[in-house]
Coordinates of C-alpha atoms and ligand atoms in Angstrom, one line a residue:
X1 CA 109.9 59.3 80.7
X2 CA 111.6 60.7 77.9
X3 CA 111.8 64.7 78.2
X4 CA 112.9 67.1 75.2
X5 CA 112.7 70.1 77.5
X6 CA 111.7 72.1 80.6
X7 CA 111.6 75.6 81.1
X8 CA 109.5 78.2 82.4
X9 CA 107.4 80.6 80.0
X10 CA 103.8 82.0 79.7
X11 CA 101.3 80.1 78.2
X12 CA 101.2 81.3 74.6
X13 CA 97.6 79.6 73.7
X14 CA 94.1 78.9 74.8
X15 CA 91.9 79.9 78.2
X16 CA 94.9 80.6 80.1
X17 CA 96.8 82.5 77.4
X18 CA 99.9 85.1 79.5
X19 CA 99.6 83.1 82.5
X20 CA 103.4 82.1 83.5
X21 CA 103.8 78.4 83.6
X22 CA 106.2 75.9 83.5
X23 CA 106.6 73.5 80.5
X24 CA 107.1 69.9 80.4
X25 CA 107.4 68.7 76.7
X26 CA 107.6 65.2 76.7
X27 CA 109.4 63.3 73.7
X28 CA 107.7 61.3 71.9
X29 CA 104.7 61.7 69.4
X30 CA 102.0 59.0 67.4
X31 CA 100.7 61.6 65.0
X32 CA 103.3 63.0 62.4
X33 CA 101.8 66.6 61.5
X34 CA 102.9 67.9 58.3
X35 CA 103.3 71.7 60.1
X36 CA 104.6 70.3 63.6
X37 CA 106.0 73.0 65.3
X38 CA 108.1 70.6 67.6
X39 CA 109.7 68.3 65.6
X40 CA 112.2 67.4 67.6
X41 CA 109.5 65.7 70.1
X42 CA 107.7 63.9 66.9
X43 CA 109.1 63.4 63.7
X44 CA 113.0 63.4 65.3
X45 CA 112.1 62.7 68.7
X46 CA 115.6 63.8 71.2
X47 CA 115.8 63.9 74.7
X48 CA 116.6 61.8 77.8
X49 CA 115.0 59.4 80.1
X50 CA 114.1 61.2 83.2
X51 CA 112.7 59.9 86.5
X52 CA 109.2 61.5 87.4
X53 CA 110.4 63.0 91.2
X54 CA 113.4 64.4 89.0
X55 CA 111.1 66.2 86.7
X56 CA 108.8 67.5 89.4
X57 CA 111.7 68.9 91.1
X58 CA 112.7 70.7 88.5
X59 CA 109.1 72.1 87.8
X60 CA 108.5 73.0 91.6
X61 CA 112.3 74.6 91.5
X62 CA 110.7 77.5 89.7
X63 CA 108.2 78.6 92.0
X64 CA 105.1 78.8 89.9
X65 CA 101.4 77.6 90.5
X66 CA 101.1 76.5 87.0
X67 CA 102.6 73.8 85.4
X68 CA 101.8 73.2 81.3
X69 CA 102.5 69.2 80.8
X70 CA 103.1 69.0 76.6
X71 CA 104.7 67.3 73.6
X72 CA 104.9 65.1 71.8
X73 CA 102.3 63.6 73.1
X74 CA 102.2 63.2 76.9
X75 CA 99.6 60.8 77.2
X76 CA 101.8 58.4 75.2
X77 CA 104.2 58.2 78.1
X78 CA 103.8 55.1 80.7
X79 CA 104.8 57.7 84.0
X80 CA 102.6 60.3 82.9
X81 CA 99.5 59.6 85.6
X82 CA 102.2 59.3 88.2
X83 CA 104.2 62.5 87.6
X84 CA 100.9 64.4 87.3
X85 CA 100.2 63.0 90.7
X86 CA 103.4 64.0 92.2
X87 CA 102.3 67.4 90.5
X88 CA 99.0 67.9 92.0
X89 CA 100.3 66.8 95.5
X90 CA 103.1 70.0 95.0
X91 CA 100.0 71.7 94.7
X92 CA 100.4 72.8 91.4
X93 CA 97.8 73.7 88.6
X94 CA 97.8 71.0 85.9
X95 CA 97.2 71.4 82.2
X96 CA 97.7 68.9 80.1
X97 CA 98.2 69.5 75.9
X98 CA 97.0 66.5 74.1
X99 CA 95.7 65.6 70.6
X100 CA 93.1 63.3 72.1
X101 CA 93.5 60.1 70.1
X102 CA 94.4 58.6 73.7
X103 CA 92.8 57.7 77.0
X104 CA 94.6 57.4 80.6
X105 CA 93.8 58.5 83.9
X106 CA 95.8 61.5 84.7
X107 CA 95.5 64.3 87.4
X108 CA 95.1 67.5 84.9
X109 CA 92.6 70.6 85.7
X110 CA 92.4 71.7 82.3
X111 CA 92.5 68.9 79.6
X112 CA 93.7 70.8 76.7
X113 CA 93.0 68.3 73.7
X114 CA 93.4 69.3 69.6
X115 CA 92.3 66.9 67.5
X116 CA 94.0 66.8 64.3
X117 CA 92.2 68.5 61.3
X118 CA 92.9 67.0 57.8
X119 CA 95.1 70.0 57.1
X120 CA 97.8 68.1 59.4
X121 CA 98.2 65.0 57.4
X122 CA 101.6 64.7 55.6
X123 CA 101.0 63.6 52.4
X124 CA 104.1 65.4 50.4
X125 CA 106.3 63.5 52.0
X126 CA 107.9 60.7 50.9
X127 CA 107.3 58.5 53.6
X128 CA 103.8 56.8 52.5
X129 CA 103.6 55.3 56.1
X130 CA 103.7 58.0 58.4
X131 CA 100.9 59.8 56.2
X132 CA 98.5 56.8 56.3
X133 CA 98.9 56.4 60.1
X134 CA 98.6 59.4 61.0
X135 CA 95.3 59.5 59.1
X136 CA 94.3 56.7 60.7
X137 CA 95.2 57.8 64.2
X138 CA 94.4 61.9 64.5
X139 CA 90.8 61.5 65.0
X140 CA 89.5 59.5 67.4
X141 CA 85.7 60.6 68.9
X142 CA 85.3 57.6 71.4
X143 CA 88.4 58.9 73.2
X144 CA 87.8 62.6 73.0
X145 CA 84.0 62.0 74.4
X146 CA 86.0 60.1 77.4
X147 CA 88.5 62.8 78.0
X148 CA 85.7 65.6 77.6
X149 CA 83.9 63.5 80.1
X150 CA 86.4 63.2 83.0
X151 CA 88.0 66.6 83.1
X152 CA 87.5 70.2 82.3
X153 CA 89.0 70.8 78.7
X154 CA 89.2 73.1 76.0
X155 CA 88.9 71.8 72.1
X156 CA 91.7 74.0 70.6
X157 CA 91.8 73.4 66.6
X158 CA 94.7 74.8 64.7
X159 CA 93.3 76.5 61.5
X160 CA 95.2 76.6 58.1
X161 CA 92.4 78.0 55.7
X162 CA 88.2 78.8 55.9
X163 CA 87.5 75.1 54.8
X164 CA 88.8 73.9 57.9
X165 CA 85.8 75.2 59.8
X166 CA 83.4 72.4 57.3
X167 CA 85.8 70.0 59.3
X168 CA 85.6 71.5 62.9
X169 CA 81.9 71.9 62.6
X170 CA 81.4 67.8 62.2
X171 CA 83.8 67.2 64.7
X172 CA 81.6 69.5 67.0
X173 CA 78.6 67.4 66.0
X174 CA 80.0 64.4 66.9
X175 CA 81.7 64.9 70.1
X176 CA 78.7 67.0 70.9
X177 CA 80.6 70.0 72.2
X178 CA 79.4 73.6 72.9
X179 CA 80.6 76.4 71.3
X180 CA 82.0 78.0 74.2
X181 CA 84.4 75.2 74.7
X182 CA 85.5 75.7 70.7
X183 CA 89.0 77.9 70.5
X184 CA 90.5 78.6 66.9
X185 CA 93.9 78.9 66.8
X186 CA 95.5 80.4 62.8
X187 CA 98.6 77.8 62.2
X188 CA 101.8 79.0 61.7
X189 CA 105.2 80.0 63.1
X190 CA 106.0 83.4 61.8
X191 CA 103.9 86.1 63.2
X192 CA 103.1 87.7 59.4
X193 CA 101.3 85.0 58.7
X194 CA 99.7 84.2 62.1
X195 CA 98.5 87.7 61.7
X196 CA 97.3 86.4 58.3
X197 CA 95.2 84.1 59.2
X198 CA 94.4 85.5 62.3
X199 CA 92.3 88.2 60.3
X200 CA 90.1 85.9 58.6
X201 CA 89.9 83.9 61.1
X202 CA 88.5 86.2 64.2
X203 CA 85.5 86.7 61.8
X204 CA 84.8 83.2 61.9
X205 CA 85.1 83.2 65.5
X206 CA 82.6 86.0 65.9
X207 CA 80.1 84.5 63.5
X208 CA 80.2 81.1 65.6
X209 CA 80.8 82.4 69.0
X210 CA 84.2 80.4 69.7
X211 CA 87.3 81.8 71.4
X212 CA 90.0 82.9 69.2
X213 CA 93.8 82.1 70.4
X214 CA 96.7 84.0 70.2
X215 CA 100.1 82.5 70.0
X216 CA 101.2 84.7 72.3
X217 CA 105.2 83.5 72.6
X218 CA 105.3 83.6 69.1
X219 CA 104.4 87.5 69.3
X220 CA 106.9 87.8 71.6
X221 CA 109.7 85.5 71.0
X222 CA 109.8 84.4 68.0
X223 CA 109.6 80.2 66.7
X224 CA 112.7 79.2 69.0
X225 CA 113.0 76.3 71.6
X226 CA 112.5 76.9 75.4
X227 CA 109.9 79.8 75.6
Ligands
SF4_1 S1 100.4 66.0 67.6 FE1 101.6 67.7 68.2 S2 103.7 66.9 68.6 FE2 102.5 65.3 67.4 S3 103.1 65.7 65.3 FE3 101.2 66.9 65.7 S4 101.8 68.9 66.3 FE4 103.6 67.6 66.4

């Protein structure tokens, strides 16, 4: 599978936010979000082909319990229910970043899925086509039901302004999800205006009872590759 990078961090975002954990970003992406913050896994996809017992050798090489399997999207990728396999039999804790929009049986103990909010779709740019896919593609409530369904998960939404929450509240209705398993997430790269957004929107969090998330390796690192 192709792989833009590994490397061991902490876990910036959602229910397991500062626990260390090694990341697998996958290459590879079928939404195009206008704010991606990992281009080079989406809109330029790089990296190499990598064989799945190569990968989980260099995620076991590290010595941590938790392993953070990302993108792109990984549940694109043909290997991924096998390496997550190999995972799970090194004993390792799985969690598995997705956007939801597909469906395959994988070994993950915390399905972390964000669906796509309007606010992600790139209509500025001059390429009509990836705009109108990707607003064809990011929401998708058959598969998220499915996913919800077979694995413990968090719905993490990535929040640009107040309207958003008009959005996240159908979506909600839809997939039928409790509140507790809502996280808001401000969008952004730079922590002035992470802390920005942040502001507004921990009040919405406390007038709807959802988790707020951090981006915690932002806080501490900065928007840079590998951490
Ligand atoms: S789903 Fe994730 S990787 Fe794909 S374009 Fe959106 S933010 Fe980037």
């Amino acid at each position: 599978m192709k792989i833009a990078e590994i490397f061991y961090s902490i876990q910036g975002e959602g229910l397991l936010a500062g626990v260390p954990s090694v990341f697998v970003r996958t290459s590879g992406c079928n939404l195009r979000c206008v704010w991606c913050d990992t281009p080079y896994t989406s809109w330029q996809p790089e990296g190499e082909s990598q064989a799945t017992n190569h990968i989980a050798a260099a995620v076991t090489a590290f010595g941590a319990s938790h392993v953070v399997v990302t993108g792109g999207e990984p549940m694109l990728a043909p290997e991924i229910g096998e390496l997550t396999e190999i995972l799970r039999d090194a004993g390792m804790h799985i969690t598995i970043e997705t956007a939801g929009t597909i469906y395959v049986p994988v070994a993950c103990d915390l399905m972390s899925i964000s669906p796509k909010l309007a606010n992600s779709t790139p209509w500025h740019r001059e390429d009509g086509r990836s705009a109108s896919q990707h607003e064809r593609l990011r929401y998708q409530p058959d598969v998220l039901r499915h996913l919800m369904s077979q694995y413990p998960y968090q719905l993490k939404f990535v929040v640009a302004q107040p309207e958003d929450l008009a959005e996240i509240e159908a979506i909600r209705a839809d997939v039928m999800a409790p509140a507790a398993g809502i996280i808001l997430m401000p969008e952004g790269t730079r922590q002035d205006e992470i802390q920005k957004r942040g502001l507004w929107l921990a009040e919405i969090c406390k007038r709807n009872g959802y988790r707020y998330s951090p981006r915690l390796h932002i806080d501490l690192w900065g928007d840079k590759r590998g951490v």
